[in-house]
Amino acid sequence: MRLIGARLTTVEPGRCVIELPVRDDLTQQHGFVHGGVVGMIADSAGGYAGFTLMPADASVLTVEFKINMLAPAAGDMLVATGEILKPGRTLSIVRADVVALQGERQTRVATMQQTLMVMHGVADEKI
Amino acid sequence: MRLIGARLTTVEPGRCVIELPVRDDLTQQHGFVHGGVVGMIADSAGGYAGFTLMPADASVLTVEFKINMLAPAAGDMLVATGEILKPGRTLSIVRADVVALQGERQTRVATMQQTLMVMHGVADEKI
Amino acid sequence: MRLIGARLTTVEPGRCVIELPVRDDLTQQHGFVHGGVVGMIADSAGGYAGFTLMPADASVLTVEFKINMLAPAAGDMLVATGEILKPGRTLSIVRADVVALQGERQTRVATMQQTLMVMHGVADEKI
Amino acid sequence: MRLIGARLTTVEPGRCVIELPVRDDLTQQHGFVHGGVVGMIADSAGGYAGFTLMPADASVLTVEFKINMLAPAAGDMLVATGEILKPGRTLSIVRADVVALQGERQTRVATMQQTLMVMHGVADEKI
């Protein structure tokens, strides 16, 4: 996440927001942010959202995610918001949406559905 | 893709291979390559595989993808192979697998199923 | 849908509700409604929701869907609600949620993300 | 599965085949088998394939699946083949393909990627 310059701006129980200022080296041939980068911040926002509801001695693992690209990721900033749909003892199901901000304009660019695994006894540094 | 140092090593009709030498700045807290980076090379390998069977005046767009993480992405090199399952006039369905190489050992780390859209009349530079 | 006894109870622009009274022959060995049946009403609710915003001369085709099972589908009635996230000229992206009702209790049992294709010039009977 | 007349024809370690003779009440307005029915046999073929590698005291639960429809499901018989990609102690990842048979002709109609959960200590009847 450091690599692409993303920052965690909100972390609260079951919810997490990641902001990514758009840089030239994150865009592809048409000037839009690369789909893989959009996937990366969605995956991270979902993972952190799930992590907030896991026990202190647990870490989080992405089992799988599915992402639909809804519009080209054009703008000055991307904002990914992850929200937990169902926390569980072993698995948590999460959703994340990514919007692009350009001045006043806000466009939803992607939506993701994700399954996380709770790794008990393998504590991650809490955020 | 330049950002992470990935390179396209094979492009043939309906198939594409991308190699990613593992660098420290691509790994997360446990020393494995970040899931988002794995998703990025899978998405790209799938997209290029689909692109090889599209007409000369068309470009490719990722509609959606779904990726399962099968094992931690640990190793010296990740190799993503995209293969087209069904080319179409408007949509193409693609699969990609990612393996990690460590010396002689090869581990499948992820598998992806993807839907691509053929954008007619919006030519991309052919690879 | 007739086969399983599902009925379309709400159809409005971009939204559709399907109700399924639970019958013994829809349940599996543990007494819960079969996951495939849950998938079927979610797929249908999503498809109809997308269809409501398509032109009169078009029909709808499911490109793909991804469904997470959130809880066992136990109850007297299942209700699937499809809502369009992004209508498009060629593709529409839809979400559907399935809840189980047992007396006063309501449990979310599944959530689905779906891609639909608009088939222009192949009219379906409008609902 | 009884409801739709599907039958399990092959069960071997990590692999399962389900056959579905096409009946009129399984088809939709265009004469193709309903997508939800295709999803149901794919889900079942995947689930049984995973189940074959689970311990005797365990049962299987579908966590999620994602299915791409590749061609209209037209024919006399549908055949769904599930194969395990990665068996695990807690989760197993499976793939299933569905083909339609019409006389000599065979068409791939769907492909599915699925996550299963191993429910230890909740034995299902072994097939």
Short mmCIF file of C-alpha atoms in Angstrom, two decimals, chain B residues 25-74:
data_model
loop_
_atom_site.label_atom_id
_atom_site.label_comp_id
_atom_site.label_asym_id
_atom_site.label_seq_id
_atom_site.Cartn_x
_atom_site.Cartn_y
_atom_site.Cartn_z
CA ASP B 25 8.30 -3.49 -1.42
CA LEU B 26 5.69 -5.90 -2.85
CA THR B 27 5.36 -7.94 0.33
CA GLN B 28 3.16 -7.40 3.39
CA GLN B 29 3.75 -7.91 7.09
CA HIS B 30 4.27 -11.70 6.83
CA GLY B 31 6.77 -11.54 3.93
CA PHE B 32 4.28 -12.76 1.30
CA VAL B 33 3.45 -10.79 -1.83
CA HIS B 34 0.42 -8.57 -1.19
CA GLY B 35 -2.87 -10.13 -2.39
CA GLY B 36 -3.59 -6.98 -4.36
CA VAL B 37 -0.38 -7.46 -6.35
CA VAL B 38 -1.29 -11.09 -7.04
CA GLY B 39 -4.69 -9.86 -8.25
CA MET B 40 -3.01 -7.25 -10.44
CA ILE B 41 -0.85 -9.71 -12.39
CA ALA B 42 -3.74 -12.21 -12.68
CA ASP B 43 -6.03 -9.45 -14.02
CA SER B 44 -3.35 -8.36 -16.51
CA ALA B 45 -2.51 -11.90 -17.67
CA GLY B 46 -6.21 -12.57 -18.24
CA GLY B 47 -6.76 -9.24 -20.00
CA TYR B 48 -3.86 -9.76 -22.41
CA ALA B 49 -4.89 -13.36 -23.11
CA GLY B 50 -8.34 -12.12 -24.11
CA PHE B 51 -6.90 -9.22 -26.09
CA THR B 52 -4.91 -11.56 -28.36
CA LEU B 53 -8.15 -12.85 -29.91
CA MET B 54 -9.83 -9.46 -30.35
CA PRO B 55 -9.98 -7.64 -33.71
CA ALA B 56 -7.23 -5.12 -34.59
CA ASP B 57 -9.51 -2.12 -34.06
CA ALA B 58 -10.60 -3.17 -30.56
CA SER B 59 -9.35 -2.65 -27.04
CA VAL B 60 -10.07 -4.69 -23.93
CA LEU B 61 -11.86 -3.73 -20.71
CA THR B 62 -12.12 -5.76 -17.50
CA VAL B 63 -15.80 -6.13 -16.61
CA GLU B 64 -15.16 -8.15 -13.45
CA PHE B 65 -12.94 -10.80 -11.97
CA LYS B 66 -13.07 -13.22 -9.07
CA ILE B 67 -9.90 -14.55 -7.53
CA ASN B 68 -9.30 -17.27 -4.93
CA MET B 69 -6.10 -17.17 -2.95
CA LEU B 70 -4.85 -20.76 -2.61
CA ALA B 71 -1.58 -20.39 -0.71
CA PRO B 72 0.66 -17.59 0.60
CA ALA B 73 2.55 -15.97 -2.29
CA ALA B 74 6.07 -16.74 -1.07
#
